[in-house]
Structure formats: C-alpha cells, structure tokens
Amino acid sequence: MTGGGVEAFRALHHGRAAGDPLILPGPWDVASARVFEDAGFAALATPSAGIAASLGYADGAVPPREMFAAVGRIAGGVSVPVSADVEDGYGLPARELVDRLFDAGVVGCNLEDSWGGKAERSGTLKEASAQADYLAEVRAVAGAELFINARVDTYVRGVADLEETVRRARLYVEAGADCVYVILAPADVLPALRDGIEGPLNAIAIPGGPSPKELGELGATRITFGPGLQRQAMAALKGIASDLG
C-alpha cells in the first residue's frame, strides 16, 4: 500500500458540491470489484455482510482471517483504492488490526461502535468514550496511512437520539476519524447531522429510499450501499436461473 493511494482516497471526500457525493459501490468479490472499476468508480468500499454471503456465512460470522483474505483479494484485483468494512475490529488490538489492514492492501476501514447480534436492534452499543479511545489507538498506530470511517450505530440499534448520535460522532472525529457513518439514519435527519458533525458524512443508499444525489443534497458526503448491491445481484441471478428450465 502506498501513501499516495490513501491521500487520493482521502481527497475524494473533500471539496464536493452538494448533490455530488462520493459514490462507493460495495464489491463482494474480485469479479464484482472489477465490474465497478470498469464502470468508472474512483474507489470501492467492501461490505462485510456482502462478503459473508459470498463466502457462505451469516453476517457477522466470518472468521477474521477469511475476511481479511477476501478484502485482500479484492484490493489486489483492482487498481482503484479499496476501503474495508471490518465490523467492530474483531476484538483485535489496534496494532494487529492496522497490520492486517495494511497487509490486505486497503486504504481505509469502517469500525462500528456496537457489538453482538447483527439483526437490527439486537446488538449493544459500546460505551462511546471507550470506542473513541480505540479509534485514537488505531489512528496513532496507522498515522495518516489509513482512512478511518467511524460507524455510529445508534439508529440501527434502536437509539433514535439525535443528541446522542452527534455526541458520539464528535468524540470519534476528535479521536481521529476521517469520516462518520450514521448507518440507517433517516434521510430527514441528515441535515441536522451535517450541521452538528465536522468533516465528511457517510450515508447508506437503500432500495426505495432517496437516490445518492438526493442524499448528497441532504448533507451526505459519501454514499455506500452495505450488502444491497450483492443482494440485488443475487435477485437478478435468481431470475436468470428461473428462466433456465
């Protein structure tokens, strides 16, 4: 991994006009990553749930070794920067986590602030100051060579509290996060998040929801898709399969 790749990826998040967010498709294997690269996307962001499905695991059940191997294959299979969703860091100390990310060749990572069940509302939020301390440790180890996207899980865990969400986000930015990702925050909350949080803001695009352009107009800096693209691809494949007979 080169610093230039990280710097180029970080630069993609800044100076963007409203309505022109950075769109980061989520590849689940090398083949899908190459499709997105060939389509002209400047960078990619792997979804842990999409990779889990491609490897035959339930979301959250992929052994860390297999997850890092999968994202390493993806990063090595394309020429654009790749960021990896590594869930809550798998309980790894900051040094080991950073070393594995660097070995995989990725330029960034998502780190979420909850643990436990993957179903919506079934997990538990971590104590915000402890999560901020962990993010600060990751930043200290990685220096500027890693883009940290701090995921705030308040809404996905059923804590629809704007004040608490902004408090957590600010702690994570102060700890060194490059970007904040309030997953599943309602679209109408994005303007308040934009006003309350310094730096880039990640939003998720979901089927039937606002378009990436609309999310950008509401305040999102970058758009990711979670496992949505992999699931749409599998739905299309089911349709193809049903026509084979």
GROMACS .gro file of N, CA, C and O in nm, residues 133-222:
model
  360
  133ASP      N    1  -1.149   0.591   2.239
  133ASP     CA    2  -1.012   0.553   2.276
  133ASP      C    3  -0.955   0.452   2.178
  133ASP      O    4  -0.837   0.461   2.140
  134TYR      N    5  -1.038   0.356   2.135
  134TYR     CA    6  -0.991   0.256   2.039
  134TYR      C    7  -0.958   0.322   1.905
  134TYR      O    8  -0.855   0.293   1.844
  135LEU      N    9  -1.046   0.411   1.860
  135LEU     CA   10  -1.021   0.482   1.734
  135LEU      C   11  -0.892   0.563   1.743
  135LEU      O   12  -0.814   0.569   1.646
  136ALA      N   13  -0.869   0.625   1.857
  136ALA     CA   14  -0.747   0.703   1.875
  136ALA      C   15  -0.623   0.613   1.870
  136ALA      O   16  -0.519   0.652   1.815
  137GLU      N   17  -0.635   0.493   1.925
  137GLU     CA   18  -0.523   0.399   1.918
  137GLU      C   19  -0.496   0.356   1.774
  137GLU      O   20  -0.381   0.347   1.732
  138VAL      N   21  -0.603   0.329   1.699
  138VAL     CA   22  -0.587   0.292   1.559
  138VAL      C   23  -0.520   0.406   1.482
  138VAL      O   24  -0.428   0.384   1.403
  139ARG      N   25  -0.566   0.529   1.508
  139ARG     CA   26  -0.505   0.645   1.441
  139ARG      C   27  -0.359   0.659   1.478
  139ARG      O   28  -0.273   0.686   1.392
  140ALA      N   29  -0.325   0.641   1.605
  140ALA     CA   30  -0.187   0.656   1.648
  140ALA      C   31  -0.096   0.553   1.581
  140ALA      O   32   0.017   0.585   1.542
  141VAL      N   33  -0.145   0.431   1.566
  141VAL     CA   34  -0.067   0.326   1.503
  141VAL      C   35  -0.053   0.350   1.353
  141VAL      O   36   0.055   0.338   1.295
  142ALA      N   37  -0.164   0.386   1.288
  142ALA     CA   38  -0.166   0.398   1.142
  142ALA      C   39  -0.113   0.531   1.092
  142ALA      O   40  -0.072   0.542   0.976
  143GLY      N   41  -0.113   0.633   1.177
  143GLY     CA   42  -0.078   0.766   1.128
  143GLY      C   43  -0.177   0.810   1.021
  143GLY      O   44  -0.297   0.782   1.029
  144ALA      N   45  -0.126   0.876   0.919
  144ALA     CA   46  -0.212   0.924   0.810
  144ALA      C   47  -0.233   0.820   0.702
  144ALA      O   48  -0.299   0.847   0.602
  145GLU      N   49  -0.179   0.700   0.723
  145GLU     CA   50  -0.180   0.598   0.617
  145GLU      C   51  -0.309   0.517   0.611
  145GLU      O   52  -0.318   0.420   0.535
  146LEU      N   53  -0.410   0.552   0.691
  146LEU     CA   54  -0.535   0.478   0.692
  146LEU      C   55  -0.651   0.576   0.706
  146LEU      O   56  -0.649   0.664   0.793
  147PHE      N   57  -0.752   0.560   0.622
  147PHE     CA   58  -0.874   0.641   0.631
  147PHE      C   59  -0.971   0.569   0.722
  147PHE      O   60  -1.011   0.456   0.695
  148ILE      N   61  -1.009   0.633   0.831
  148ILE     CA   62  -1.097   0.570   0.931
  148ILE      C   63  -1.238   0.625   0.916
  148ILE      O   64  -1.261   0.745   0.933
  149ASN      N   65  -1.332   0.537   0.887
  149ASN     CA   66  -1.474   0.571   0.880
  149ASN      C   67  -1.540   0.516   1.006
  149ASN      O   68  -1.557   0.395   1.021
  150ALA      N   69  -1.576   0.606   1.098
  150ALA     CA   70  -1.631   0.565   1.226
  150ALA      C   71  -1.783   0.549   1.214
  150ALA      O   72  -1.855   0.647   1.195
  151ARG      N   73  -1.829   0.425   1.228
  151ARG     CA   74  -1.973   0.400   1.217
  151ARG      C   75  -2.042   0.421   1.351
  151ARG      O   76  -1.998   0.368   1.454
  152VAL      N   77  -2.150   0.497   1.348
  152VAL     CA   78  -2.230   0.523   1.467
  152VAL      C   79  -2.359   0.442   1.453
  152VAL      O   80  -2.437   0.461   1.359
  153ASP      N   81  -2.382   0.352   1.546
  153ASP     CA   82  -2.489   0.254   1.534
  153ASP      C   83  -2.615   0.287   1.613
  153ASP      O   84  -2.698   0.200   1.639
  154THR      N   85  -2.631   0.413   1.652
  154THR     CA   86  -2.747   0.449   1.733
  154THR      C   87  -2.879   0.410   1.666
  154THR      O   88  -2.965   0.346   1.728
  155TYR      N   89  -2.895   0.446   1.541
  155TYR     CA   90  -3.023   0.421   1.474
  155TYR      C   91  -3.043   0.273   1.443
  155TYR      O   92  -3.154   0.220   1.455
  156VAL      N   93  -2.937   0.204   1.406
  156VAL     CA   94  -2.952   0.062   1.376
  156VAL      C   95  -2.978  -0.019   1.502
  156VAL      O   96  -3.035  -0.129   1.497
  157ARG      N   97  -2.940   0.034   1.619
  157ARG     CA   98  -2.962  -0.035   1.746
  157ARG      C   99  -3.084   0.017   1.821
  157ARG      O  100  -3.104  -0.012   1.938
  158GLY      N  101  -3.165   0.098   1.752
  158GLY     CA  102  -3.291   0.143   1.812
  158GLY      C  103  -3.278   0.259   1.908
  158GLY      O  104  -3.369   0.284   1.986
  159VAL      N  105  -3.165   0.332   1.901
  159VAL     CA  106  -3.148   0.450   1.985
  159VAL      C  107  -3.156   0.574   1.895
  159VAL      O  108  -3.055   0.632   1.854
  160ALA      N  109  -3.278   0.611   1.860
  160ALA     CA  110  -3.301   0.721   1.766
  160ALA      C  111  -3.292   0.854   1.839
  160ALA      O  112  -3.389   0.929   1.853
  161ASP      N  113  -3.174   0.885   1.887
  161ASP     CA  114  -3.150   1.003   1.970
  161ASP      C  115  -3.046   1.088   1.898
  161ASP      O  116  -2.928   1.055   1.895
  162LEU      N  117  -3.092   1.199   1.840
  162LEU     CA  118  -3.002   1.284   1.762
  162LEU      C  119  -2.889   1.339   1.847
  162LEU      O  120  -2.773   1.340   1.804
  163GLU      N  121  -2.921   1.384   1.967
  163GLU     CA  122  -2.818   1.442   2.053
  163GLU      C  123  -2.710   1.340   2.086
  163GLU      O  124  -2.590   1.371   2.082
  164GLU      N  125  -2.749   1.218   2.118
  164GLU     CA  126  -2.651   1.114   2.148
  164GLU      C  127  -2.571   1.076   2.024
  164GLU      O  128  -2.450   1.052   2.033
  165THR      N  129  -2.637   1.074   1.911
  165THR     CA  130  -2.568   1.042   1.786
  165THR      C  131  -2.460   1.144   1.756
  165THR      O  132  -2.345   1.109   1.724
  166VAL      N  133  -2.494   1.271   1.767
  166VAL     CA  134  -2.397   1.378   1.740
  166VAL      C  135  -2.285   1.375   1.844
  166VAL      O  136  -2.167   1.395   1.811
  167ARG      N  137  -2.318   1.348   1.968
  167ARG     CA  138  -2.215   1.339   2.073
  167ARG      C  139  -2.112   1.232   2.039
  167ARG      O  140  -1.990   1.254   2.047
  168ARG      N  141  -2.161   1.115   2.001
  168ARG     CA  142  -2.071   1.007   1.963
  168ARG      C  143  -1.987   1.046   1.842
  168ARG      O  144  -1.865   1.026   1.840
  169ALA      N  145  -2.052   1.100   1.742
  169ALA     CA  146  -1.980   1.137   1.620
  169ALA      C  147  -1.868   1.237   1.649
  169ALA      O  148  -1.757   1.225   1.597
  170ARG      N  149  -1.897   1.335   1.731
  170ARG     CA  150  -1.795   1.435   1.763
  170ARG      C  151  -1.679   1.373   1.839
  170ARG      O  152  -1.562   1.408   1.815
  171LEU      N  153  -1.708   1.282   1.931
  171LEU     CA  154  -1.600   1.213   2.002
  171LEU      C  155  -1.510   1.138   1.905
  171LEU      O  156  -1.387   1.139   1.919
  172TYR      N  157  -1.570   1.073   1.807
  172TYR     CA  158  -1.493   0.992   1.713
  172TYR      C  159  -1.409   1.079   1.620
  172TYR      O  160  -1.295   1.044   1.587
  173VAL      N  161  -1.464   1.193   1.579
  173VAL     CA  162  -1.385   1.287   1.498
  173VAL      C  163  -1.267   1.340   1.579
  173VAL      O  164  -1.154   1.348   1.529
  174GLU      N  165  -1.292   1.375   1.704
  174GLU     CA  166  -1.184   1.423   1.790
  174GLU      C  167  -1.077   1.316   1.811
  174GLU      O  168  -0.959   1.347   1.829
  175ALA      N  169  -1.118   1.189   1.806
  175ALA     CA  170  -1.024   1.078   1.824
  175ALA      C  171  -0.942   1.050   1.698
  175ALA      O  172  -0.848   0.971   1.703
  176GLY      N  173  -0.980   1.112   1.587
  176GLY     CA  174  -0.901   1.095   1.466
  176GLY      C  175  -0.973   1.035   1.348
  176GLY      O  176  -0.911   1.008   1.244
  177ALA      N  177  -1.104   1.012   1.359
  177ALA     CA  178  -1.179   0.957   1.245
  177ALA      C  179  -1.182   1.057   1.131
  177ALA      O  180  -1.197   1.178   1.152
  178ASP      N  181  -1.169   1.006   1.009
  178ASP     CA  182  -1.174   1.091   0.890
  178ASP      C  183  -1.317   1.119   0.846
  178ASP      O  184  -1.343   1.218   0.777
  179CYS      N  185  -1.409   1.029   0.881
  179CYS     CA  186  -1.546   1.035   0.832
  179CYS      C  187  -1.635   0.968   0.935
  179CYS      O  188  -1.589   0.883   1.012
  180VAL      N  189  -1.761   1.008   0.939
  180VAL     CA  190  -1.858   0.948   1.031
  180VAL      C  191  -1.971   0.887   0.950
  180VAL      O  192  -2.022   0.949   0.855
  181TYR      N  193  -2.012   0.767   0.989
  181TYR     CA  194  -2.115   0.693   0.917
  181TYR      C  195  -2.227   0.658   1.014
  181TYR      O  196  -2.217   0.563   1.091
  182VAL      N  197  -2.334   0.737   1.010
  182VAL     CA  198  -2.450   0.709   1.095
  182VAL      C  199  -2.543   0.617   1.017
  182VAL      O  200  -2.632   0.662   0.944
  183ILE      N  201  -2.522   0.488   1.031
  183ILE     CA  202  -2.591   0.391   0.948
  183ILE      C  203  -2.741   0.390   0.978
  183ILE      O  204  -2.784   0.394   1.094
  184LEU      N  205  -2.819   0.388   0.870
  184LEU     CA  206  -2.965   0.384   0.875
  184LEU      C  207  -3.028   0.506   0.942
  184LEU      O  208  -3.144   0.501   0.984
  185ALA      N  209  -2.956   0.616   0.948
  185ALA     CA  210  -3.018   0.740   0.994
  185ALA      C  211  -3.125   0.780   0.892
  185ALA      O  212  -3.100   0.776   0.771
  186PRO      N  213  -3.245   0.816   0.936
  186PRO     CA  214  -3.348   0.860   0.842
  186PRO      C  215  -3.299   0.978   0.759
  186PRO      O  216  -3.223   1.062   0.807
  187ALA      N  217  -3.344   0.984   0.635
  187ALA     CA  218  -3.298   1.090   0.546
  187ALA      C  219  -3.326   1.228   0.602
  187ALA      O  220  -3.245   1.321   0.586
  188ASP      N  221  -3.438   1.243   0.673
  188ASP     CA  222  -3.472   1.376   0.723
  188ASP      C  223  -3.385   1.420   0.840
  188ASP      O  224  -3.391   1.536   0.883
  189VAL      N  225  -3.302   1.330   0.891
  189VAL     CA  226  -3.209   1.364   0.998
  189VAL      C  227  -3.074   1.411   0.943
  189VAL      O  228  -2.997   1.477   1.012
  190LEU      N  229  -3.047   1.382   0.817
  190LEU     CA  230  -2.915   1.414   0.760
  190LEU      C  231  -2.879   1.562   0.769
  190LEU      O  232  -2.764   1.594   0.802
  191PRO      N  233  -2.970   1.656   0.743
  191PRO     CA  234  -2.931   1.797   0.757
  191PRO      C  235  -2.883   1.832   0.898
  191PRO      O  236  -2.786   1.907   0.914
  192ALA      N  237  -2.949   1.779   1.000
  192ALA     CA  238  -2.907   1.807   1.138
  192ALA      C  239  -2.772   1.742   1.167
  192ALA      O  240  -2.688   1.801   1.237
  193LEU      N  241  -2.750   1.622   1.115
  193LEU     CA  242  -2.620   1.558   1.132
  193LEU      C  243  -2.511   1.640   1.062
  193LEU      O  244  -2.402   1.659   1.117
  194ARG      N  245  -2.543   1.689   0.943
  194ARG     CA  246  -2.445   1.770   0.869
  194ARG      C  247  -2.408   1.895   0.947
  194ARG      O  248  -2.292   1.936   0.954
  195ASP      N  249  -2.509   1.956   1.010
  195ASP     CA  250  -2.483   2.078   1.088
  195ASP      C  251  -2.404   2.049   1.215
  195ASP      O  252  -2.328   2.135   1.262
  196GLY      N  253  -2.423   1.929   1.273
  196GLY     CA  254  -2.364   1.900   1.403
  196GLY      C  255  -2.231   1.830   1.401
  196GLY      O  256  -2.165   1.819   1.505
  197ILE      N  257  -2.190   1.781   1.283
  197ILE     CA  258  -2.069   1.698   1.275
  197ILE      C  259  -1.970   1.762   1.180
  197ILE      O  260  -2.003   1.797   1.066
  198GLU      N  261  -1.848   1.774   1.224
  198GLU     CA  262  -1.742   1.828   1.140
  198GLU      C  263  -1.686   1.718   1.051
  198GLU      O  264  -1.664   1.606   1.095
  199GLY      N  265  -1.660   1.752   0.925
  199GLY     CA  266  -1.597   1.658   0.834
  199GLY      C  267  -1.695   1.577   0.753
  199GLY      O  268  -1.817   1.596   0.761
  200PRO      N  269  -1.645   1.485   0.671
  200PRO     CA  270  -1.730   1.405   0.581
  200PRO      C  271  -1.833   1.321   0.656
  200PRO      O  272  -1.808   1.272   0.767
  201LEU      N  273  -1.948   1.305   0.592
  201LEU     CA  274  -2.060   1.228   0.648
  201LEU      C  275  -2.101   1.121   0.548
  201LEU      O  276  -2.132   1.151   0.433
  202ASN      N  277  -2.099   0.996   0.591
  202ASN     CA  278  -2.137   0.880   0.509
  202ASN      C  279  -2.285   0.848   0.532
  202ASN      O  280  -2.332   0.847   0.645
  203ALA      N  281  -2.358   0.824   0.422
  203ALA     CA  282  -2.496   0.777   0.433
  203ALA      C  283  -2.510   0.651   0.349
  203ALA      O  284  -2.435   0.628   0.255
  204ILE      N  285  -2.607   0.568   0.385
  204ILE     CA  286  -2.632   0.446   0.309
  204ILE      C  287  -2.751   0.468   0.216
  204ILE      O  288  -2.851   0.529   0.254
  205ALA      N  289  -2.738   0.420   0.094
  205ALA     CA  290  -2.848   0.421  -0.002
  205ALA      C  291  -2.916   0.285   0.001
  205ALA      O  292  -2.849   0.182  -0.010
  206ILE      N  293  -3.045   0.285   0.020
  206ILE     CA  294  -3.120   0.160   0.026
  206ILE      C  295  -3.227   0.159  -0.081
  206ILE      O  296  -3.277   0.264  -0.121
  207PRO      N  297  -3.264   0.041  -0.131
  207PRO     CA  298  -3.369   0.033  -0.233
  207PRO      C  299  -3.498   0.101  -0.186
  207PRO      O  300  -3.542   0.081  -0.072
  208GLY      N  301  -3.554   0.183  -0.273
  208GLY     CA  302  -3.677   0.253  -0.239
  208GLY      C  303  -3.657   0.381  -0.163
  208GLY      O  304  -3.753   0.456  -0.139
  209GLY      N  305  -3.533   0.409  -0.122
  209GLY     CA  306  -3.503   0.531  -0.048
  209GLY      C  307  -3.455   0.642  -0.139
  209GLY      O  308  -3.456   0.627  -0.263
  210PRO      N  309  -3.413   0.753  -0.083
  210PRO     CA  310  -3.360   0.863  -0.165
  210PRO      C  311  -3.242   0.818  -0.250
  210PRO      O  312  -3.166   0.728  -0.210
  211SER      N  313  -3.226   0.879  -0.364
  211SER     CA  314  -3.113   0.848  -0.452
  211SER      C  315  -2.984   0.902  -0.391
  211SER      O  316  -2.987   0.988  -0.302
  212PRO      N  317  -2.869   0.854  -0.439
  212PRO     CA  318  -2.743   0.911  -0.390
  212PRO      C  319  -2.737   1.062  -0.407
  212PRO      O  320  -2.690   1.132  -0.316
  213LYS      N  321  -2.785   1.114  -0.519
  213LYS     CA  322  -2.786   1.259  -0.540
  213LYS      C  323  -2.870   1.329  -0.434
  213LYS      O  324  -2.830   1.431  -0.377
  214GLU      N  325  -2.989   1.273  -0.405
  214GLU     CA  326  -3.075   1.333  -0.304
  214GLU      C  327  -3.011   1.327  -0.165
  214GLU      O  328  -3.022   1.423  -0.088
  215LEU      N  329  -2.946   1.217  -0.134
  215LEU     CA  330  -2.876   1.206  -0.005
  215LEU      C  331  -2.765   1.310   0.004
  215LEU      O  332  -2.743   1.369   0.110
  216GLY      N  333  -2.698   1.333  -0.108
  216GLY     CA  334  -2.595   1.437  -0.110
  216GLY      C  335  -2.653   1.575  -0.086
  216GLY      O  336  -2.595   1.657  -0.014
  217GLU      N  337  -2.767   1.601  -0.145
  217GLU     CA  338  -2.831   1.731  -0.127
  217GLU      C  339  -2.875   1.752   0.019
  217GLU      O  340  -2.883   1.865   0.066
  218LEU      N  341  -2.900   1.641   0.089
  218LEU     CA  342  -2.940   1.649   0.230
  218LEU      C  343  -2.820   1.661   0.325
  218LEU      O  344  -2.839   1.684   0.444
  219GLY      N  345  -2.699   1.645   0.272
  219GLY     CA  346  -2.581   1.664   0.355
  219GLY      C  347  -2.478   1.553   0.352
  219GLY      O  348  -2.371   1.567   0.413
  220ALA      N  349  -2.507   1.441   0.286
  220ALA     CA  350  -2.410   1.330   0.283
  220ALA      C  351  -2.293   1.364   0.191
  220ALA      O  352  -2.312   1.416   0.081
  221THR      N  353  -2.174   1.331   0.238
  221THR     CA  354  -2.052   1.350   0.159
  221THR      C  355  -2.023   1.228   0.073
  221THR      O  356  -1.972   1.241  -0.039
  222ARG      N  357  -2.052   1.111   0.128
  222ARG     CA  358  -2.025   0.988   0.053
  222ARG      C  359  -2.139   0.891   0.075
  222ARG      O  360  -2.206   0.893   0.179
   0.00000   0.00000   0.00000
